[in-house]
Amino acid sequence: EYDPFTDKGIRTSFWDGINNTAANSKRVTALRKLFATKFSNQTLDEEMPSPPCDFNFGEFYKEFWWNAPFEGECKDAVQGDDCYKMAKWGKTEGIYSHPEYYPGLSESSTIQEFQQLLYMQRKEACPHRPCGIKKEDEAGDAESERAARGVRGNTSPKGDEPDVPRGRPCMANARSRRPSGLPEAPASRGNAPAEHYLPLR
């Protein structure tokens, strides 16, 4: 296992520095040597053509780079600014034409809830979380905060999904349940704000 907060493996040093190019090269070399030793009669990786890459990096790792819903400076989006326009478009049009862009939200969600999701998704137009959405308990314990962030939260009795305290905004619940990532921009985006379709950073 790997802890993204310390950038180290859990009870193993194998994943230390997961984005370090030199460390990744050493990992690949070590694994290739192990494979060659254990399966000496098999074709080596470097002797085969490269397979097509269909790995969705953004969807797989999104919980590591989404903003935490209750961290950072708060500032409510107001009519006229770009964040408000994006949130308004999401509530009045986007939720109907592309509901997959807004995991956990619905047409009844508030403008602030749309703002919070856009903030979590690191949209440039929404650099601040809304002030009106609070944690259920401002003093909240660390485990509840991790659950809201969707990283190493408490698990349900079945062990299949995090146990998020009732009363949290629906985006926090959506985050903890690890919703599907946002799709690529469609060929035609109609009246959607252009920045809405920029790749997540």
PDB file of C-alpha atoms in Angstrom:
ATOM      1  CA  GLU A   1       0.000   0.000   0.000  1.00  0.00           C
ATOM      2  CA  TYR A   2       0.979   3.627  -0.516  1.00  0.00           C
ATOM      3  CA  ASP A   3       0.330   6.746   1.604  1.00  0.00           C
ATOM      4  CA  PRO A   4       0.008   9.848  -0.635  1.00  0.00           C
ATOM      5  CA  PHE A   5       0.459  12.220   2.304  1.00  0.00           C
ATOM      6  CA  THR A   6       3.922  10.936   3.224  1.00  0.00           C
ATOM      7  CA  ASP A   7       4.837   9.721  -0.277  1.00  0.00           C
ATOM      8  CA  LYS A   8       5.948   6.433   1.218  1.00  0.00           C
ATOM      9  CA  GLY A   9       4.866   2.830   1.107  1.00  0.00           C
ATOM     10  CA  ILE A  10       3.039   1.329   4.079  1.00  0.00           C
ATOM     11  CA  ARG A  11       5.241  -1.319   5.689  1.00  0.00           C
ATOM     12  CA  THR A  12       7.340  -1.363   2.524  1.00  0.00           C
ATOM     13  CA  SER A  13       9.833   1.024   0.961  1.00  0.00           C
ATOM     14  CA  PHE A  14       9.055  -0.187  -2.552  1.00  0.00           C
ATOM     15  CA  TRP A  15       6.640   2.693  -3.291  1.00  0.00           C
ATOM     16  CA  ASP A  16       8.673   5.491  -1.652  1.00  0.00           C
ATOM     17  CA  GLY A  17       8.800   8.456  -4.036  1.00  0.00           C
ATOM     18  CA  ILE A  18       6.026   7.198  -6.285  1.00  0.00           C
ATOM     19  CA  ASN A  19       6.472  10.015  -8.826  1.00  0.00           C
ATOM     20  CA  ASN A  20      10.276  10.000  -8.743  1.00  0.00           C
ATOM     21  CA  THR A  21      11.582   9.061 -12.178  1.00  0.00           C
ATOM     22  CA  ALA A  22      14.791   7.463 -10.902  1.00  0.00           C
ATOM     23  CA  ALA A  23      12.915   5.460  -8.262  1.00  0.00           C
ATOM     24  CA  ASN A  24      10.390   4.287 -10.852  1.00  0.00           C
ATOM     25  CA  SER A  25      13.204   3.147 -13.132  1.00  0.00           C
ATOM     26  CA  LYS A  26      14.715   1.105 -10.291  1.00  0.00           C
ATOM     27  CA  ARG A  27      11.321  -0.445  -9.536  1.00  0.00           C
ATOM     28  CA  VAL A  28      10.818  -1.497 -13.151  1.00  0.00           C
ATOM     29  CA  THR A  29      14.345  -2.919 -13.374  1.00  0.00           C
ATOM     30  CA  ALA A  30      13.914  -4.893 -10.146  1.00  0.00           C
ATOM     31  CA  LEU A  31      10.610  -6.373 -11.279  1.00  0.00           C
ATOM     32  CA  ARG A  32      11.997  -7.307 -14.679  1.00  0.00           C
ATOM     33  CA  LYS A  33      14.853  -9.161 -13.013  1.00  0.00           C
ATOM     34  CA  LEU A  34      12.445 -11.035 -10.744  1.00  0.00           C
ATOM     35  CA  PHE A  35      10.283 -12.005 -13.696  1.00  0.00           C
ATOM     36  CA  ALA A  36      13.260 -13.217 -15.731  1.00  0.00           C
ATOM     37  CA  THR A  37      14.430 -15.342 -12.793  1.00  0.00           C
ATOM     38  CA  LYS A  38      11.054 -16.887 -12.013  1.00  0.00           C
ATOM     39  CA  PHE A  39       9.859 -17.316 -15.607  1.00  0.00           C
ATOM     40  CA  SER A  40      13.087 -17.973 -17.480  1.00  0.00           C
ATOM     41  CA  ASN A  41      11.250 -19.693 -20.342  1.00  0.00           C
ATOM     42  CA  GLN A  42       8.939 -16.726 -21.008  1.00  0.00           C
ATOM     43  CA  THR A  43       9.412 -13.905 -23.503  1.00  0.00           C
ATOM     44  CA  LEU A  44      10.896 -10.869 -21.785  1.00  0.00           C
ATOM     45  CA  ASP A  45       8.974  -7.620 -21.632  1.00  0.00           C
ATOM     46  CA  GLU A  46      11.550  -5.694 -23.641  1.00  0.00           C
ATOM     47  CA  GLU A  47      11.300  -8.308 -26.394  1.00  0.00           C
ATOM     48  CA  MET A  48       7.576  -7.687 -26.910  1.00  0.00           C
ATOM     49  CA  PRO A  49       5.873  -4.706 -28.622  1.00  0.00           C
ATOM     50  CA  SER A  50       4.427  -2.061 -26.350  1.00  0.00           C
ATOM     51  CA  PRO A  51       0.696  -2.549 -25.627  1.00  0.00           C
ATOM     52  CA  PRO A  52      -1.783   0.289 -26.222  1.00  0.00           C
ATOM     53  CA  CYS A  53      -2.139   2.522 -23.159  1.00  0.00           C
ATOM     54  CA  ASP A  54      -5.773   2.796 -22.011  1.00  0.00           C
ATOM     55  CA  PHE A  55      -5.025   3.769 -18.394  1.00  0.00           C
ATOM     56  CA  ASN A  56      -7.032   6.780 -17.178  1.00  0.00           C
ATOM     57  CA  PHE A  57      -4.542   8.469 -14.843  1.00  0.00           C
ATOM     58  CA  GLY A  58      -6.944  11.230 -13.798  1.00  0.00           C
ATOM     59  CA  GLU A  59      -9.791   8.917 -12.841  1.00  0.00           C
ATOM     60  CA  PHE A  60      -7.571   6.438 -11.003  1.00  0.00           C
ATOM     61  CA  TYR A  61      -5.675   8.995  -8.925  1.00  0.00           C
ATOM     62  CA  LYS A  62      -8.287  11.720  -8.516  1.00  0.00           C
ATOM     63  CA  GLU A  63      -8.601  11.338  -4.747  1.00  0.00           C
ATOM     64  CA  PHE A  64      -4.954  12.395  -4.468  1.00  0.00           C
ATOM     65  CA  TRP A  65      -5.374  15.673  -6.353  1.00  0.00           C
ATOM     66  CA  TRP A  66      -8.966  16.753  -5.718  1.00  0.00           C
ATOM     67  CA  ASN A  67      -9.175  19.576  -3.187  1.00  0.00           C
ATOM     68  CA  ALA A  68     -10.486  18.583   0.236  1.00  0.00           C
ATOM     69  CA  PRO A  69     -14.069  19.930   0.512  1.00  0.00           C
ATOM     70  CA  PHE A  70     -13.578  21.755   3.829  1.00  0.00           C
ATOM     71  CA  GLU A  71      -9.985  22.979   3.520  1.00  0.00           C
ATOM     72  CA  GLY A  72      -8.682  26.208   2.053  1.00  0.00           C
ATOM     73  CA  GLU A  73      -9.923  29.800   2.081  1.00  0.00           C
ATOM     74  CA  CYS A  74     -13.656  30.243   1.678  1.00  0.00           C
ATOM     75  CA  LYS A  75     -15.347  32.863  -0.484  1.00  0.00           C
ATOM     76  CA  ASP A  76     -18.867  32.602  -1.841  1.00  0.00           C
ATOM     77  CA  ALA A  77     -19.289  32.960  -5.588  1.00  0.00           C
ATOM     78  CA  VAL A  78     -21.451  35.978  -6.447  1.00  0.00           C
ATOM     79  CA  GLN A  79     -23.387  36.938  -9.555  1.00  0.00           C
ATOM     80  CA  GLY A  80     -21.083  38.280 -12.210  1.00  0.00           C
ATOM     81  CA  ASP A  81     -17.924  36.322 -11.382  1.00  0.00           C
ATOM     82  CA  ASP A  82     -16.732  33.360 -13.433  1.00  0.00           C
ATOM     83  CA  CYS A  83     -17.223  30.799 -10.684  1.00  0.00           C
ATOM     84  CA  TYR A  84     -20.853  31.804 -10.226  1.00  0.00           C
ATOM     85  CA  LYS A  85     -21.431  31.556 -13.977  1.00  0.00           C
ATOM     86  CA  MET A  86     -19.973  28.031 -14.029  1.00  0.00           C
ATOM     87  CA  ALA A  87     -21.977  26.946 -10.986  1.00  0.00           C
ATOM     88  CA  LYS A  88     -25.152  28.507 -12.389  1.00  0.00           C
ATOM     89  CA  TRP A  89     -24.663  26.815 -15.754  1.00  0.00           C
ATOM     90  CA  GLY A  90     -24.065  23.502 -14.006  1.00  0.00           C
ATOM     91  CA  LYS A  91     -27.272  23.828 -11.987  1.00  0.00           C
ATOM     92  CA  THR A  92     -29.522  25.051 -14.797  1.00  0.00           C
ATOM     93  CA  GLU A  93     -28.093  23.265 -17.854  1.00  0.00           C
ATOM     94  CA  GLY A  94     -25.110  21.040 -17.199  1.00  0.00           C
ATOM     95  CA  ILE A  95     -26.826  18.774 -14.664  1.00  0.00           C
ATOM     96  CA  TYR A  96     -29.395  17.891 -17.352  1.00  0.00           C
ATOM     97  CA  SER A  97     -27.131  17.586 -20.406  1.00  0.00           C
ATOM     98  CA  HIS A  98     -24.082  16.101 -18.631  1.00  0.00           C
ATOM     99  CA  PRO A  99     -25.035  14.799 -15.177  1.00  0.00           C
ATOM    100  CA  GLU A 100     -21.838  12.718 -15.149  1.00  0.00           C
ATOM    101  CA  TYR A 101     -19.876  15.967 -14.772  1.00  0.00           C
ATOM    102  CA  TYR A 102     -21.484  16.551 -11.367  1.00  0.00           C
ATOM    103  CA  PRO A 103     -21.169  13.369  -9.270  1.00  0.00           C
ATOM    104  CA  GLY A 104     -23.382  13.509  -6.188  1.00  0.00           C
ATOM    105  CA  LEU A 105     -25.341  16.578  -7.299  1.00  0.00           C
ATOM    106  CA  SER A 106     -28.827  17.019  -8.751  1.00  0.00           C
ATOM    107  CA  GLU A 107     -31.037  19.799 -10.083  1.00  0.00           C
ATOM    108  CA  SER A 108     -32.095  20.497  -6.492  1.00  0.00           C
ATOM    109  CA  SER A 109     -28.513  21.096  -5.310  1.00  0.00           C
ATOM    110  CA  THR A 110     -27.656  24.675  -4.385  1.00  0.00           C
ATOM    111  CA  ILE A 111     -25.320  27.054  -6.197  1.00  0.00           C
ATOM    112  CA  GLN A 112     -22.924  26.708  -3.266  1.00  0.00           C
ATOM    113  CA  GLU A 113     -22.913  22.930  -3.617  1.00  0.00           C
ATOM    114  CA  PHE A 114     -22.023  23.298  -7.291  1.00  0.00           C
ATOM    115  CA  GLN A 115     -19.310  25.787  -6.308  1.00  0.00           C
ATOM    116  CA  GLN A 116     -17.880  23.343  -3.791  1.00  0.00           C
ATOM    117  CA  LEU A 117     -17.692  20.563  -6.369  1.00  0.00           C
ATOM    118  CA  LEU A 118     -15.994  22.870  -8.882  1.00  0.00           C
ATOM    119  CA  TYR A 119     -13.538  23.901  -6.155  1.00  0.00           C
ATOM    120  CA  MET A 120     -12.845  20.255  -5.333  1.00  0.00           C
ATOM    121  CA  GLN A 121     -12.220  19.612  -9.035  1.00  0.00           C
ATOM    122  CA  ARG A 122      -9.647  22.459  -9.021  1.00  0.00           C
ATOM    123  CA  LYS A 123     -11.406  24.562 -11.623  1.00  0.00           C
ATOM    124  CA  GLU A 124      -9.428  27.783 -12.147  1.00  0.00           C
ATOM    125  CA  ALA A 125     -12.581  29.879 -12.009  1.00  0.00           C
ATOM    126  CA  CYS A 126     -13.402  28.516  -8.522  1.00  0.00           C
ATOM    127  CA  PRO A 127     -10.261  28.801  -6.388  1.00  0.00           C
ATOM    128  CA  HIS A 128     -12.256  29.129  -3.144  1.00  0.00           C
ATOM    129  CA  ARG A 129     -14.655  26.819  -1.364  1.00  0.00           C
ATOM    130  CA  PRO A 130     -18.044  28.304  -0.382  1.00  0.00           C
ATOM    131  CA  CYS A 131     -18.318  29.699   3.140  1.00  0.00           C
ATOM    132  CA  GLY A 132     -21.921  28.579   3.624  1.00  0.00           C
ATOM    133  CA  ILE A 133     -21.199  24.835   3.627  1.00  0.00           C
ATOM    134  CA  LYS A 134     -19.819  23.616   6.940  1.00  0.00           C
ATOM    135  CA  LYS A 135     -18.791  20.288   8.337  1.00  0.00           C
ATOM    136  CA  GLU A 136     -21.420  18.586  10.470  1.00  0.00           C
ATOM    137  CA  ASP A 137     -19.093  19.235  13.410  1.00  0.00           C
ATOM    138  CA  GLU A 138     -16.574  22.066  12.989  1.00  0.00           C
ATOM    139  CA  ALA A 139     -14.337  20.364  15.520  1.00  0.00           C
ATOM    140  CA  GLY A 140     -14.630  17.108  13.513  1.00  0.00           C
ATOM    141  CA  ASP A 141     -12.228  14.290  14.216  1.00  0.00           C
ATOM    142  CA  ALA A 142      -9.440  13.325  11.801  1.00  0.00           C
ATOM    143  CA  GLU A 143     -11.108  10.125  10.674  1.00  0.00           C
ATOM    144  CA  SER A 144     -14.281  11.960   9.658  1.00  0.00           C
ATOM    145  CA  GLU A 145     -12.188  14.426   7.696  1.00  0.00           C
ATOM    146  CA  ARG A 146     -10.417  11.633   5.859  1.00  0.00           C
ATOM    147  CA  ALA A 147     -13.795  10.085   5.067  1.00  0.00           C
ATOM    148  CA  ALA A 148     -14.977  13.378   3.566  1.00  0.00           C
ATOM    149  CA  ARG A 149     -11.806  13.489   1.464  1.00  0.00           C
ATOM    150  CA  GLY A 150     -12.337   9.943   0.274  1.00  0.00           C
ATOM    151  CA  VAL A 151      -8.933   8.723   1.495  1.00  0.00           C
ATOM    152  CA  ARG A 152      -8.549   5.895   3.978  1.00  0.00           C
ATOM    153  CA  GLY A 153     -11.920   6.606   5.623  1.00  0.00           C
ATOM    154  CA  ASN A 154     -13.753   4.276   7.987  1.00  0.00           C
ATOM    155  CA  THR A 155     -15.342   1.399   6.158  1.00  0.00           C
ATOM    156  CA  SER A 156     -18.853   0.043   6.441  1.00  0.00           C
ATOM    157  CA  PRO A 157     -19.488  -3.366   8.048  1.00  0.00           C
ATOM    158  CA  LYS A 158     -19.342  -4.903   4.590  1.00  0.00           C
ATOM    159  CA  GLY A 159     -16.060  -3.140   3.953  1.00  0.00           C
ATOM    160  CA  ASP A 160     -17.164  -1.996   0.523  1.00  0.00           C
ATOM    161  CA  GLU A 161     -17.556   1.758   0.919  1.00  0.00           C
ATOM    162  CA  PRO A 162     -16.486   4.531   3.348  1.00  0.00           C
ATOM    163  CA  ASP A 163     -18.785   5.437   6.194  1.00  0.00           C
ATOM    164  CA  VAL A 164     -19.426   9.171   5.824  1.00  0.00           C
ATOM    165  CA  PRO A 165     -21.282  10.816   8.732  1.00  0.00           C
ATOM    166  CA  ARG A 166     -24.853  11.760   7.875  1.00  0.00           C
ATOM    167  CA  GLY A 167     -25.511  15.406   7.168  1.00  0.00           C
ATOM    168  CA  ARG A 168     -22.435  16.123   5.092  1.00  0.00           C
ATOM    169  CA  PRO A 169     -22.925  17.945   1.773  1.00  0.00           C
ATOM    170  CA  CYS A 170     -23.654  15.537  -1.041  1.00  0.00           C
ATOM    171  CA  MET A 171     -20.363  16.370  -2.785  1.00  0.00           C
ATOM    172  CA  ALA A 172     -18.390  15.121   0.190  1.00  0.00           C
ATOM    173  CA  ASN A 173     -20.397  11.906   0.093  1.00  0.00           C
ATOM    174  CA  ALA A 174     -19.804  11.647  -3.633  1.00  0.00           C
ATOM    175  CA  ARG A 175     -16.071  12.166  -3.116  1.00  0.00           C
ATOM    176  CA  SER A 176     -15.860   9.514  -0.429  1.00  0.00           C
ATOM    177  CA  ARG A 177     -17.589   7.037  -2.714  1.00  0.00           C
ATOM    178  CA  ARG A 178     -15.045   7.744  -5.432  1.00  0.00           C
ATOM    179  CA  PRO A 179     -17.332   8.690  -8.325  1.00  0.00           C
ATOM    180  CA  SER A 180     -16.326   8.255 -11.921  1.00  0.00           C
ATOM    181  CA  GLY A 181     -14.073  10.955 -13.368  1.00  0.00           C
ATOM    182  CA  LEU A 182     -15.133  13.699 -15.696  1.00  0.00           C
ATOM    183  CA  PRO A 183     -15.242  12.730 -19.401  1.00  0.00           C
ATOM    184  CA  GLU A 184     -13.433  14.439 -22.222  1.00  0.00           C
ATOM    185  CA  ALA A 185     -15.073  17.490 -23.733  1.00  0.00           C
ATOM    186  CA  PRO A 186     -17.749  16.683 -26.338  1.00  0.00           C
ATOM    187  CA  ALA A 187     -17.367  17.881 -29.920  1.00  0.00           C
ATOM    188  CA  SER A 188     -19.978  20.575 -29.291  1.00  0.00           C
ATOM    189  CA  ARG A 189     -20.317  22.301 -25.941  1.00  0.00           C
ATOM    190  CA  GLY A 190     -23.236  24.613 -26.667  1.00  0.00           C
ATOM    191  CA  ASN A 191     -23.424  27.488 -24.201  1.00  0.00           C
ATOM    192  CA  ALA A 192     -21.172  25.915 -21.574  1.00  0.00           C
ATOM    193  CA  PRO A 193     -18.419  28.193 -20.216  1.00  0.00           C
ATOM    194  CA  ALA A 194     -15.238  27.321 -22.114  1.00  0.00           C
ATOM    195  CA  GLU A 195     -13.203  26.800 -18.921  1.00  0.00           C
ATOM    196  CA  HIS A 196     -15.670  24.130 -17.844  1.00  0.00           C
ATOM    197  CA  TYR A 197     -14.057  21.784 -20.336  1.00  0.00           C
ATOM    198  CA  LEU A 198     -10.399  22.458 -19.504  1.00  0.00           C
ATOM    199  CA  PRO A 199      -8.490  19.375 -18.283  1.00  0.00           C
ATOM    200  CA  LEU A 200      -8.310  19.046 -14.518  1.00  0.00           C
ATOM    201  CA  ARG A 201      -4.900  20.034 -13.149  1.00  0.00           C
TER     202      ARG A 201
END
